Coordinates of C-alpha atoms in Angstrom, one line a residue:
Chain H
M1 CA -111.4 83.9 -33.3
S2 CA -113.6 87.0 -34.1
Q3 CA -110.7 89.4 -35.1
T4 CA -111.9 89.6 -38.7
I5 CA -115.4 90.6 -37.7
S6 CA -115.8 94.3 -36.7
T7 CA -119.2 95.3 -38.0
V8 CA -122.5 93.5 -37.3
A9 CA -126.1 94.3 -38.0
F10 CA -128.8 93.5 -35.5
I11 CA -132.4 93.3 -36.8
G12 CA -135.1 93.2 -34.1
L13 CA -134.7 94.9 -30.8
G14 CA -137.4 93.2 -28.8
V15 CA -137.1 91.9 -25.2
M16 CA -134.4 89.5 -26.4
G17 CA -132.7 91.4 -29.2
Y18 CA -132.3 94.6 -27.3
P19 CA -130.0 93.2 -24.6
M20 CA -128.3 90.8 -27.0
A21 CA -127.3 93.6 -29.3
G22 CA -126.1 95.5 -26.3
H23 CA -123.6 92.8 -25.4
L24 CA -122.1 93.1 -28.9
A25 CA -121.7 96.9 -28.6
R26 CA -120.0 96.5 -25.2
Q27 CA -117.5 94.2 -26.8
G28 CA -116.4 97.0 -29.1
L29 CA -118.2 95.9 -32.3
T30 CA -119.7 98.4 -34.6
V31 CA -123.4 97.6 -34.4
R32 CA -125.9 98.7 -37.1
V33 CA -129.5 98.2 -35.9
Y34 CA -133.0 98.0 -37.4
N35 CA -136.2 97.8 -35.5
R36 CA -139.8 97.9 -36.9
T37 CA -140.6 100.6 -34.2
A38 CA -137.9 103.1 -35.0
A39 CA -138.1 104.8 -31.6
T40 CA -136.7 101.7 -30.0
A41 CA -133.8 101.6 -32.4
K42 CA -133.1 105.3 -31.6
A43 CA -133.2 104.6 -27.9
W44 CA -130.8 101.7 -28.3
V45 CA -128.3 103.8 -30.2
A46 CA -128.6 106.5 -27.6
E47 CA -127.7 103.9 -25.0
H48 CA -125.0 101.9 -26.9
G49 CA -123.7 103.9 -29.8
G50 CA -123.7 102.4 -33.3
S51 CA -126.2 103.4 -35.9
H52 CA -129.9 102.9 -36.6
H53 CA -131.3 102.4 -40.1
K54 CA -134.6 102.8 -41.9
T55 CA -134.6 99.3 -43.5
P56 CA -133.0 95.9 -42.8
Q57 CA -131.3 96.3 -46.2
E58 CA -129.6 99.5 -45.1
A59 CA -128.6 98.1 -41.7
A60 CA -127.0 95.0 -43.4
Q61 CA -124.7 97.1 -45.6
G62 CA -121.1 96.6 -44.7
A63 CA -121.9 94.1 -41.9
D64 CA -119.8 90.9 -41.6
I65 CA -122.7 89.2 -39.8
V66 CA -126.4 90.1 -39.8
L67 CA -128.2 88.8 -36.7
V68 CA -132.0 88.6 -36.8
C69 CA -134.3 88.2 -33.8
V70 CA -137.9 88.8 -34.6
G71 CA -141.4 87.3 -34.1
N72 CA -142.2 84.4 -36.4
D73 CA -141.6 82.9 -39.9
D74 CA -143.4 85.8 -41.7
D75 CA -141.4 88.4 -39.8
V76 CA -138.1 86.7 -40.7
R77 CA -139.1 86.4 -44.4
E78 CA -139.9 90.1 -44.5
V79 CA -136.7 91.4 -42.8
T80 CA -134.5 89.0 -44.8
A81 CA -136.0 88.2 -48.2
G82 CA -138.5 91.1 -48.4
P83 CA -138.2 94.0 -50.8
Q84 CA -136.1 96.0 -48.3
G85 CA -134.7 92.9 -46.6
A86 CA -131.3 92.3 -45.2
L87 CA -130.3 89.9 -48.0
K88 CA -130.4 92.8 -50.5
G89 CA -127.8 94.6 -48.4
M90 CA -125.5 91.8 -47.6
A91 CA -122.1 91.4 -49.4
A92 CA -120.9 88.1 -50.7
G93 CA -119.0 86.2 -47.9
S94 CA -121.1 87.7 -45.1
L95 CA -123.3 85.6 -42.8
L96 CA -126.9 85.7 -41.8
V97 CA -127.8 84.3 -38.3
D98 CA -131.4 83.9 -37.4
H99 CA -132.2 83.8 -33.6
T100 CA -136.0 83.7 -34.1
T101 CA -137.7 80.5 -33.1
A102 CA -139.1 79.6 -36.5
S103 CA -139.8 76.5 -38.7
S104 CA -136.9 74.4 -39.9
D105 CA -138.5 74.7 -43.4
L106 CA -137.8 78.4 -43.3
A107 CA -134.2 77.7 -42.2
E108 CA -133.7 75.4 -45.1
E109 CA -135.3 77.9 -47.5
L110 CA -133.0 80.8 -46.2
A111 CA -129.9 78.5 -46.3
G112 CA -130.7 77.9 -50.0
T113 CA -131.2 81.5 -50.8
C114 CA -128.0 82.5 -49.0
R115 CA -126.0 79.8 -50.8
E116 CA -127.2 81.1 -54.2
Q117 CA -126.1 84.6 -53.4
G118 CA -122.7 83.6 -51.9
T119 CA -123.6 84.4 -48.3
G120 CA -123.9 82.0 -45.3
F121 CA -126.8 81.1 -43.1
I122 CA -127.1 79.7 -39.5
D123 CA -130.4 79.1 -37.8
A124 CA -129.8 79.8 -34.1
P125 CA -132.8 79.9 -31.9
V126 CA -132.1 80.6 -28.2
S127 CA -133.3 79.5 -24.8
G128 CA -132.8 81.2 -21.5
G129 CA -135.5 83.9 -21.7
Q130 CA -135.2 87.7 -21.2
Q131 CA -133.0 87.2 -18.1
G132 CA -130.6 85.0 -20.0
A133 CA -130.4 87.7 -22.7
I134 CA -129.7 90.4 -20.2
N135 CA -127.1 88.4 -18.4
G136 CA -125.6 87.1 -21.6
V137 CA -126.0 83.5 -20.6
L138 CA -128.3 82.2 -23.3
T139 CA -128.2 78.7 -24.8
I140 CA -128.0 78.8 -28.6
M141 CA -128.9 75.8 -30.8
C142 CA -127.5 76.1 -34.3
G143 CA -128.0 74.5 -37.7
G144 CA -125.7 75.1 -40.6
D145 CA -122.3 74.4 -42.1
E146 CA -119.3 73.9 -39.8
S147 CA -117.2 76.6 -41.3
E148 CA -120.0 79.1 -41.1
F149 CA -120.8 78.1 -37.6
A150 CA -117.1 78.6 -36.7
R151 CA -117.4 82.2 -37.9
A152 CA -120.6 82.9 -36.0
E153 CA -119.7 81.2 -32.7
P154 CA -117.3 83.8 -31.2
I155 CA -119.9 86.5 -31.8
L156 CA -122.8 84.5 -30.3
C157 CA -120.6 83.7 -27.3
H158 CA -120.9 87.4 -26.3
Y159 CA -124.4 86.7 -25.1
A160 CA -124.5 82.9 -24.6
R161 CA -123.2 80.4 -22.1
A162 CA -123.5 77.6 -24.6
V163 CA -123.5 77.6 -28.4
S164 CA -123.9 74.3 -30.1
L165 CA -124.0 73.1 -33.7
M166 CA -126.7 70.5 -34.0
G167 CA -126.4 69.6 -37.6
P168 CA -127.3 71.1 -41.0
A169 CA -129.6 74.0 -41.6
G170 CA -132.8 73.6 -39.7
S171 CA -131.3 71.5 -36.9
G172 CA -131.1 74.4 -34.5
Q173 CA -134.9 74.9 -34.9
L174 CA -135.6 71.2 -34.6
T175 CA -133.6 71.1 -31.3
K176 CA -135.5 74.1 -30.0
M177 CA -138.7 72.3 -30.8
V178 CA -137.6 69.3 -28.7
N179 CA -137.1 71.7 -25.9
Q180 CA -140.6 73.2 -26.2
I181 CA -142.2 69.7 -26.5
C182 CA -140.5 68.6 -23.3
I183 CA -141.6 71.7 -21.5
A184 CA -145.3 71.5 -22.6
G185 CA -145.9 68.1 -21.0
L186 CA -143.8 68.9 -18.0
V187 CA -145.5 72.1 -17.1
Q188 CA -149.0 70.6 -17.4
G189 CA -147.9 67.7 -15.2
L190 CA -146.6 70.2 -12.6
A191 CA -149.9 72.2 -12.9
E192 CA -152.0 69.0 -12.4
G193 CA -149.9 68.1 -9.4
L194 CA -150.2 71.5 -7.7
H195 CA -153.9 71.6 -8.6
F196 CA -154.4 68.2 -7.0
A197 CA -152.5 69.3 -3.9
E198 CA -154.7 72.4 -3.5
Q199 CA -157.9 70.4 -3.9
A200 CA -156.6 67.9 -1.4
G201 CA -156.0 70.7 1.2
L202 CA -152.2 70.0 1.3
D203 CA -149.7 72.7 2.0
Q204 CA -148.4 73.1 -1.6
Q205 CA -145.1 74.7 -0.6
R206 CA -144.4 71.8 1.8
V207 CA -145.2 69.3 -0.8
I208 CA -142.8 70.9 -3.3
D209 CA -140.1 71.0 -0.6
V210 CA -140.4 67.3 -0.2
I211 CA -140.7 66.1 -3.8
A212 CA -138.5 68.7 -5.7
K213 CA -135.2 66.8 -5.2
G214 CA -136.6 63.4 -6.4
A215 CA -138.0 61.8 -9.5
A216 CA -140.6 64.5 -10.0
G217 CA -138.1 67.3 -9.8
S218 CA -137.5 69.8 -12.7
W219 CA -136.2 73.3 -13.6
Q220 CA -139.9 74.3 -13.9
M221 CA -140.8 73.0 -10.4
E222 CA -137.8 74.7 -8.9
N223 CA -138.2 78.0 -10.7
R224 CA -142.0 78.3 -11.1
H225 CA -143.7 76.7 -8.1
K226 CA -143.7 79.8 -5.9
T227 CA -145.4 82.0 -8.5
M228 CA -147.8 79.2 -9.5
I229 CA -148.8 78.7 -5.8
G230 CA -149.2 82.5 -5.6
D231 CA -151.3 82.6 -8.8
E232 CA -148.9 85.1 -10.3
Y233 CA -148.3 84.9 -14.1
E234 CA -147.2 88.4 -15.1
H235 CA -143.6 87.3 -16.0
G236 CA -141.7 84.7 -17.8
F237 CA -142.4 83.1 -21.2
A238 CA -145.8 84.2 -22.6
V239 CA -148.5 81.8 -23.6
D240 CA -148.8 83.6 -27.0
W241 CA -145.2 82.8 -27.8
M242 CA -145.5 79.2 -26.6
R243 CA -148.6 78.7 -28.8
K244 CA -146.6 80.0 -31.8
D245 CA -143.8 77.6 -30.9
L246 CA -146.1 74.6 -30.4
G247 CA -147.8 75.4 -33.7
I248 CA -144.4 75.0 -35.4
C249 CA -143.7 71.8 -33.4
L250 CA -147.1 70.2 -34.3
D251 CA -146.8 71.2 -37.9
Q252 CA -143.3 69.7 -38.1
A253 CA -144.4 66.6 -36.3
R254 CA -147.2 66.0 -38.8
R255 CA -144.6 66.0 -41.6
L256 CA -142.2 63.8 -39.6
Q257 CA -144.9 61.4 -38.6
A258 CA -144.0 62.0 -35.0
R259 CA -146.8 61.5 -32.4
L260 CA -147.2 64.3 -29.9
P261 CA -150.6 63.6 -28.2
V262 CA -149.8 65.4 -24.9
T263 CA -148.1 68.3 -26.7
A264 CA -151.2 68.7 -28.9
L265 CA -153.5 68.6 -25.9
V266 CA -151.4 71.2 -24.0
D267 CA -151.4 73.4 -27.0
Q268 CA -155.2 73.4 -26.9
F269 CA -155.1 74.3 -23.2
Y270 CA -152.9 77.3 -24.0
G271 CA -155.6 78.2 -26.5
D272 CA -158.1 78.1 -23.6
I273 CA -155.8 80.5 -21.7
Q274 CA -155.7 82.9 -24.6
V275 CA -159.5 82.9 -24.5
M276 CA -159.3 83.6 -20.8
G277 CA -157.3 86.7 -21.7
G278 CA -154.0 85.2 -20.6
G279 CA -152.0 85.4 -23.8
R280 CA -149.3 87.4 -22.0
W281 CA -149.2 85.2 -18.9
D282 CA -146.3 82.8 -18.3
T283 CA -146.7 79.3 -19.6
S284 CA -147.1 78.1 -16.0
S285 CA -150.6 79.6 -16.0
L286 CA -151.8 76.1 -17.0
L287 CA -152.5 75.9 -13.3
R288 CA -154.8 79.0 -13.3
R289 CA -156.7 77.3 -16.2
L290 CA -157.3 74.2 -14.0
R291 CA -158.3 76.4 -11.0
D292 CA -160.6 78.6 -13.0
L293 CA -162.4 75.7 -14.5
G294 CA -163.2 74.6 -10.9
R295 CA -164.5 78.1 -10.0
G296 CA -166.6 78.5 -13.2
Chain R
M1 CA -134.8 59.7 20.2
S2 CA -135.4 56.0 19.5
Q3 CA -134.0 54.6 22.8
T4 CA -137.4 53.3 23.9
I5 CA -137.9 51.3 20.7
S6 CA -136.0 48.1 20.6
T7 CA -138.3 45.7 18.8
V8 CA -140.0 46.2 15.4
A9 CA -142.0 44.1 13.0
F10 CA -141.6 44.4 9.3
I11 CA -144.4 43.1 7.1
G12 CA -143.5 42.7 3.4
L13 CA -140.0 41.9 2.2
G14 CA -140.3 42.9 -1.5
V15 CA -137.7 44.9 -3.5
M16 CA -138.3 47.8 -1.1
G17 CA -139.1 46.2 2.2
Y18 CA -136.2 43.7 2.1
P19 CA -133.4 46.3 2.2
M20 CA -135.4 48.7 4.4
A21 CA -135.8 46.0 7.1
G22 CA -132.1 45.2 6.7
H23 CA -131.1 48.8 7.7
L24 CA -133.1 48.4 10.9
A25 CA -131.4 45.1 11.8
R26 CA -128.0 46.7 11.2
Q27 CA -129.0 49.5 13.7
G28 CA -129.2 46.8 16.4
L29 CA -133.0 46.6 16.5
T30 CA -134.7 43.3 17.0
V31 CA -136.7 42.8 13.8
R32 CA -139.6 40.3 13.5
V33 CA -140.5 39.7 9.9
Y34 CA -143.4 38.4 7.9
N35 CA -143.5 37.8 4.1
R36 CA -146.2 36.2 2.0
T37 CA -143.6 34.0 0.4
A38 CA -142.0 32.4 3.5
A39 CA -138.7 31.5 1.7
T40 CA -137.9 35.2 1.4
A41 CA -138.5 35.8 5.1
K42 CA -136.2 32.8 5.9
A43 CA -133.5 34.2 3.6
W44 CA -133.8 37.6 5.2
V45 CA -133.4 36.2 8.7
A46 CA -130.4 34.1 7.6
E47 CA -128.8 37.3 6.4
H48 CA -129.8 39.7 9.1
G49 CA -130.8 37.8 12.2
G50 CA -134.2 38.5 13.9
S51 CA -137.1 36.1 13.5
H52 CA -139.6 35.2 10.8
H53 CA -143.2 34.4 11.5
K54 CA -146.1 32.6 10.0
T55 CA -148.6 35.5 10.2
P56 CA -148.5 39.3 10.4
Q57 CA -150.3 38.9 13.7
E58 CA -147.5 36.8 15.2
A59 CA -144.8 39.0 13.8
A60 CA -146.5 42.0 15.4
Q61 CA -146.4 40.6 18.9
G62 CA -144.2 42.5 21.2
A63 CA -143.2 45.0 18.6
D64 CA -143.1 48.7 19.5
I65 CA -143.6 49.6 15.8
V66 CA -145.1 47.5 13.0
L67 CA -143.9 48.6 9.6
V68 CA -145.8 47.5 6.5
C69 CA -144.6 47.6 2.9
V70 CA -146.8 45.6 0.5
G71 CA -148.5 45.9 -2.9
N72 CA -151.8 47.7 -2.7
D73 CA -154.9 48.6 -0.6
D74 CA -156.2 45.1 -0.5
D75 CA -152.8 43.7 0.6
V76 CA -152.5 46.3 3.3
R77 CA -156.0 45.5 4.6
E78 CA -155.2 41.8 4.7
V79 CA -151.9 42.1 6.6
T80 CA -153.3 44.6 9.0
A81 CA -157.0 44.2 9.6
G82 CA -157.3 40.6 8.2
P83 CA -158.1 37.5 10.3
Q84 CA -154.4 37.0 11.0
G85 CA -153.5 40.7 10.6
A86 CA -150.9 42.7 12.5
L87 CA -153.6 44.7 14.4
K88 CA -154.6 41.5 16.3
G89 CA -151.0 41.1 17.5
M90 CA -150.3 44.8 18.4
A91 CA -150.2 45.9 22.0
A92 CA -151.9 49.1 23.1
G93 CA -149.5 52.0 22.7
S94 CA -147.7 50.5 19.8
L95 CA -147.6 52.1 16.3
L96 CA -148.5 51.0 12.8
V97 CA -146.6 52.6 9.9
D98 CA -147.7 51.8 6.3
H99 CA -145.0 52.4 3.6
T100 CA -147.3 51.1 0.9
T101 CA -148.4 53.6 -1.8
A102 CA -152.1 53.3 -1.2
S103 CA -155.3 55.4 -1.0
S104 CA -155.7 58.1 1.5
D105 CA -159.1 56.6 2.3
L106 CA -157.4 53.4 3.5
A107 CA -155.0 55.6 5.6
E108 CA -158.0 57.3 7.3
E109 CA -159.8 54.0 7.8
L110 CA -156.7 52.4 9.4
A111 CA -156.1 55.5 11.5
G112 CA -159.6 55.2 12.9
T113 CA -159.3 51.5 13.6
C114 CA -156.0 52.0 15.4
R115 CA -157.4 54.9 17.4
E116 CA -160.2 52.6 18.6
Q117 CA -157.8 49.9 19.8
G118 CA -155.4 52.3 21.4
T119 CA -152.6 52.1 18.9
G120 CA -151.2 54.7 16.6
F121 CA -151.1 55.0 12.8
I122 CA -148.8 56.8 10.3
D123 CA -149.2 56.5 6.5
A124 CA -145.7 56.8 5.1
P125 CA -145.3 56.1 1.4
V126 CA -141.8 56.4 0.1
S127 CA -140.0 57.6 -3.0
G128 CA -136.5 56.9 -4.2
G129 CA -136.9 53.5 -5.6
Q130 CA -135.1 50.3 -5.0
Q131 CA -131.7 52.0 -5.0
G132 CA -132.9 54.5 -2.5
A133 CA -134.0 51.7 -0.2
I134 CA -130.7 49.8 -0.6
N135 CA -128.7 53.0 0.1
G136 CA -131.0 54.1 2.9
V137 CA -131.7 57.5 1.3
L138 CA -135.5 57.3 0.7
T139 CA -137.9 60.2 0.9
I140 CA -140.8 59.5 3.2
M141 CA -144.1 61.5 3.2
C142 CA -146.1 61.0 6.3
G143 CA -149.6 61.6 7.5
G144 CA -150.7 61.3 11.1
D145 CA -150.6 62.9 14.6
E146 CA -147.5 64.8 15.5
S147 CA -146.7 62.8 18.7
E148 CA -147.0 59.5 16.8
F149 CA -144.9 60.9 14.0
A150 CA -142.2 61.9 16.5
R151 CA -142.1 58.3 17.7
A152 CA -141.8 56.8 14.2
E153 CA -139.3 59.4 12.8
P154 CA -136.1 58.1 14.3
I155 CA -136.8 54.6 13.1
L156 CA -137.7 55.7 9.5
C157 CA -134.5 57.8 9.5
H158 CA -132.5 54.6 9.4
Y159 CA -133.5 54.2 5.7
A160 CA -134.5 57.7 4.7
R161 CA -132.7 60.9 3.8
A162 CA -135.9 63.0 4.4
V163 CA -138.9 62.2 6.6
S164 CA -141.7 64.8 6.6
L165 CA -145.0 65.0 8.3
M166 CA -147.4 66.5 5.7
G167 CA -150.6 66.7 7.8
P168 CA -153.2 64.4 9.3
A169 CA -153.7 60.7 8.4
G170 CA -153.8 60.3 4.6
S171 CA -151.6 63.3 3.9
G172 CA -148.6 61.2 3.2
Q173 CA -150.5 59.3 0.5
L174 CA -151.9 62.5 -1.0
T175 CA -148.3 63.9 -1.2
K176 CA -147.1 60.8 -2.9
M177 CA -150.0 61.2 -5.4
V178 CA -148.8 64.7 -6.3
N179 CA -145.4 63.2 -6.9
Q180 CA -146.8 60.6 -9.3
I181 CA -149.0 63.1 -11.1
C182 CA -146.0 65.4 -11.8
I183 CA -144.0 62.5 -13.1
A184 CA -146.7 61.2 -15.5
G185 CA -146.9 64.4 -17.5
L186 CA -143.2 65.0 -17.3
V187 CA -142.1 61.6 -18.6
Q188 CA -144.7 61.7 -21.5
G189 CA -143.3 65.2 -22.4
L190 CA -139.8 63.9 -22.4
A191 CA -140.8 60.8 -24.4
E192 CA -142.5 63.0 -27.0
G193 CA -139.4 65.3 -27.2
L194 CA -137.1 62.3 -27.7
H195 CA -139.4 60.7 -30.2
F196 CA -139.6 64.0 -32.2
A197 CA -135.8 64.3 -32.1
E198 CA -135.5 60.7 -33.5
Q199 CA -138.0 61.3 -36.3
A200 CA -136.2 64.6 -37.1
G201 CA -132.9 62.7 -37.4
L202 CA -131.2 64.7 -34.7
D203 CA -128.5 63.2 -32.5
Q204 CA -130.7 62.7 -29.4
Q205 CA -127.8 62.6 -26.9
R206 CA -126.5 65.9 -28.3
V207 CA -129.9 67.5 -28.0
I208 CA -130.2 66.4 -24.3
D209 CA -126.7 67.7 -23.6
V210 CA -127.8 71.1 -24.9
I211 CA -131.3 71.4 -23.3
A212 CA -130.8 69.5 -20.0
K213 CA -129.6 72.4 -18.0
G214 CA -132.4 74.8 -19.1
A215 CA -136.1 75.2 -18.7
A216 CA -136.8 71.7 -20.1
G217 CA -134.5 70.0 -17.6
S218 CA -135.7 67.4 -15.0
W219 CA -134.5 64.5 -12.9
Q220 CA -136.1 62.2 -15.4
M221 CA -134.3 63.8 -18.3
E222 CA -131.0 63.6 -16.4
N223 CA -131.5 60.0 -15.2
R224 CA -133.5 58.3 -17.9
H225 CA -132.5 59.8 -21.2
K226 CA -129.6 57.3 -21.8
T227 CA -131.7 54.2 -21.4
M228 CA -134.6 55.8 -23.3
I229 CA -132.3 56.6 -26.3
G230 CA -131.0 53.0 -26.0
D231 CA -134.5 51.6 -25.9
E232 CA -133.7 49.8 -22.6
Y233 CA -136.5 49.5 -20.0
E234 CA -135.6 46.5 -17.9
H235 CA -135.0 48.6 -14.7
G236 CA -136.5 51.4 -12.7
F237 CA -140.1 51.8 -11.7
A238 CA -142.5 49.4 -13.4
V239 CA -145.4 50.4 -15.5
D240 CA -147.7 48.0 -13.5
W241 CA -146.9 49.9 -10.3
M242 CA -147.3 53.3 -11.9
R243 CA -150.7 52.2 -13.2
K244 CA -151.7 51.2 -9.7
D245 CA -150.6 54.5 -8.4
L246 CA -152.3 56.6 -11.1
G247 CA -155.5 54.6 -10.6
I248 CA -155.4 55.8 -7.0
C249 CA -154.6 59.4 -8.1
L250 CA -157.5 59.5 -10.6
D251 CA -159.9 57.9 -8.2
Q252 CA -159.0 60.5 -5.5
A253 CA -159.1 63.4 -8.1
R254 CA -162.6 62.4 -9.0
R255 CA -163.7 62.8 -5.4
L256 CA -161.7 66.0 -4.9
Q257 CA -163.0 67.5 -8.2
A258 CA -159.5 68.0 -9.3
R259 CA -158.9 67.9 -13.1
L260 CA -156.1 65.7 -14.3
P261 CA -156.5 65.5 -18.1
V262 CA -152.9 64.6 -19.0
T263 CA -152.5 62.3 -16.1
A264 CA -155.6 60.4 -17.2
L265 CA -154.3 60.2 -20.8
V266 CA -150.8 59.0 -19.7
D267 CA -152.5 56.4 -17.5
Q268 CA -154.2 55.1 -20.7
F269 CA -150.8 55.1 -22.5
Y270 CA -149.5 52.9 -19.7
G271 CA -152.4 50.7 -20.3
D272 CA -151.2 50.4 -23.9
I273 CA -147.8 49.4 -22.7
Q274 CA -149.3 46.7 -20.5
V275 CA -151.0 45.4 -23.7
M276 CA -147.6 45.5 -25.4
G277 CA -146.3 43.2 -22.7
G278 CA -144.4 45.9 -20.9
G279 CA -146.0 45.8 -17.5
R280 CA -142.5 45.3 -15.9
W281 CA -140.8 48.0 -18.0
D282 CA -139.7 51.3 -16.5
T283 CA -142.2 54.2 -16.7
S284 CA -139.9 55.8 -19.3
S285 CA -141.1 53.1 -21.8
L286 CA -143.7 55.7 -22.9
L287 CA -141.0 56.4 -25.6
R288 CA -141.1 52.8 -26.8
R289 CA -144.9 53.1 -27.1
L290 CA -144.5 56.1 -29.4
R291 CA -141.8 54.4 -31.5
D292 CA -143.7 51.1 -31.8
L293 CA -146.8 52.9 -33.0
G294 CA -144.7 54.3 -35.8
R295 CA -143.4 50.8 -36.7
G296 CA -146.8 49.1 -36.5

């Protein structure tokens, strides 16, 4: 199990990384953290112990595993392969795990770089949101070598309910993309259904009560209908993040010659929501977009 | 409860109506049946007892409740308000219940006609499919007056798990439309996700195992992914029926000024599947459409 791993580095203490790193500290691991905004890293250390560092390179020194959870491909490149990136601090035999939702190309690129310098790499995007991170019940989709996955798994289990190896480097990212593609069409369908129900003068809650257990049912219907009906979107998974993810999906789909007509359309709708000032709203705000068009 | 109702008529013994009427016979009710293809009505009577009749009008004579389950608006009009329709045979105080998925306009029209002749009307489209009908666990969405609903409910409960009054005449149909709208976007999203997974070379089953419990999860994912991955569509809810339903939805949406961009697009995709010869395939064949475009 994880007995040989005693020191980890955690790069990126955002809404996900902050609680994820916290679970590792509570398991008795020595956690070395880096965050772009240093004040957050200091606050984290004040709460959990461990040490904060000025650069990813410094945080990575002496770590058996370096965990990264930042914004996008460019952020990952900077904190890993940049001039003061973690790769410069990592010892041979250590392991880099990237939790960022990023492109599978980046994952393959980093896997290659790590191989050259005798370190390992796992791409490991997560789902389950901020609550999942806080409660330590994330789902983690991994890509990489089996032996490296076996080393990472016990650490990841400290904040995950399910950790799965999906295939070689990049496969974790590709699996996360499937997840986001399924969600995009699903949430738009749900939004159109609730919008239609409202226009028809139906009691939307009563409609959901009747249809939620049947063939139209979904996690999104179950967990988002109340706030959608209430026109509340100050929570959940932000449109800005979803657009970033869908951009990755559509870019990848172009190269794979996969056809995603509805995903592409819903991505455009999320663009409309950004124009409406809703970049921070939950993805279910597709309903507000339909409503506001009607009021315009 | 239903003690005052002893005789019912059932018009339309298709894949849904045949087992639904069977449940009523097994409850000891006297069931008078009519079916366009007379041989099916004869076979039903041979199996369940009751009586078969040459016209809907004749079947409706002496029935406390007349239940209809046919194909579309025109079929309903013919078997109810046509020259030999059920309305001509119904006594004052009796009740017409339409299980067909049809327009809410038709429901309002029939409710008016029934009111004029001293009978009652409930629109009562169902969900749950052929298996739900056979197992007597349908969901029924009703529109109509409360007192008339109260008379129909104990009869409908013989083949339903849930029977709900959604509002005045037409509200059952409108609720069913919300259900179909939610399904259209959802299934296309699922199809795009599985198509992407295949193009990316992922193990589709493993991907579903990982994401099905999370934010991308749905009844459709749970119940249709195996056959979708296996490219099997000779089951379930046929594309031809879904197109009919979506036609009703889009027509109604136009009048309600509701915006259904993805529903409209998916309706077009179902049109493609009809051109591919897949009118009888399950609605999840949206995945085959994406695949076949790639092979063309």
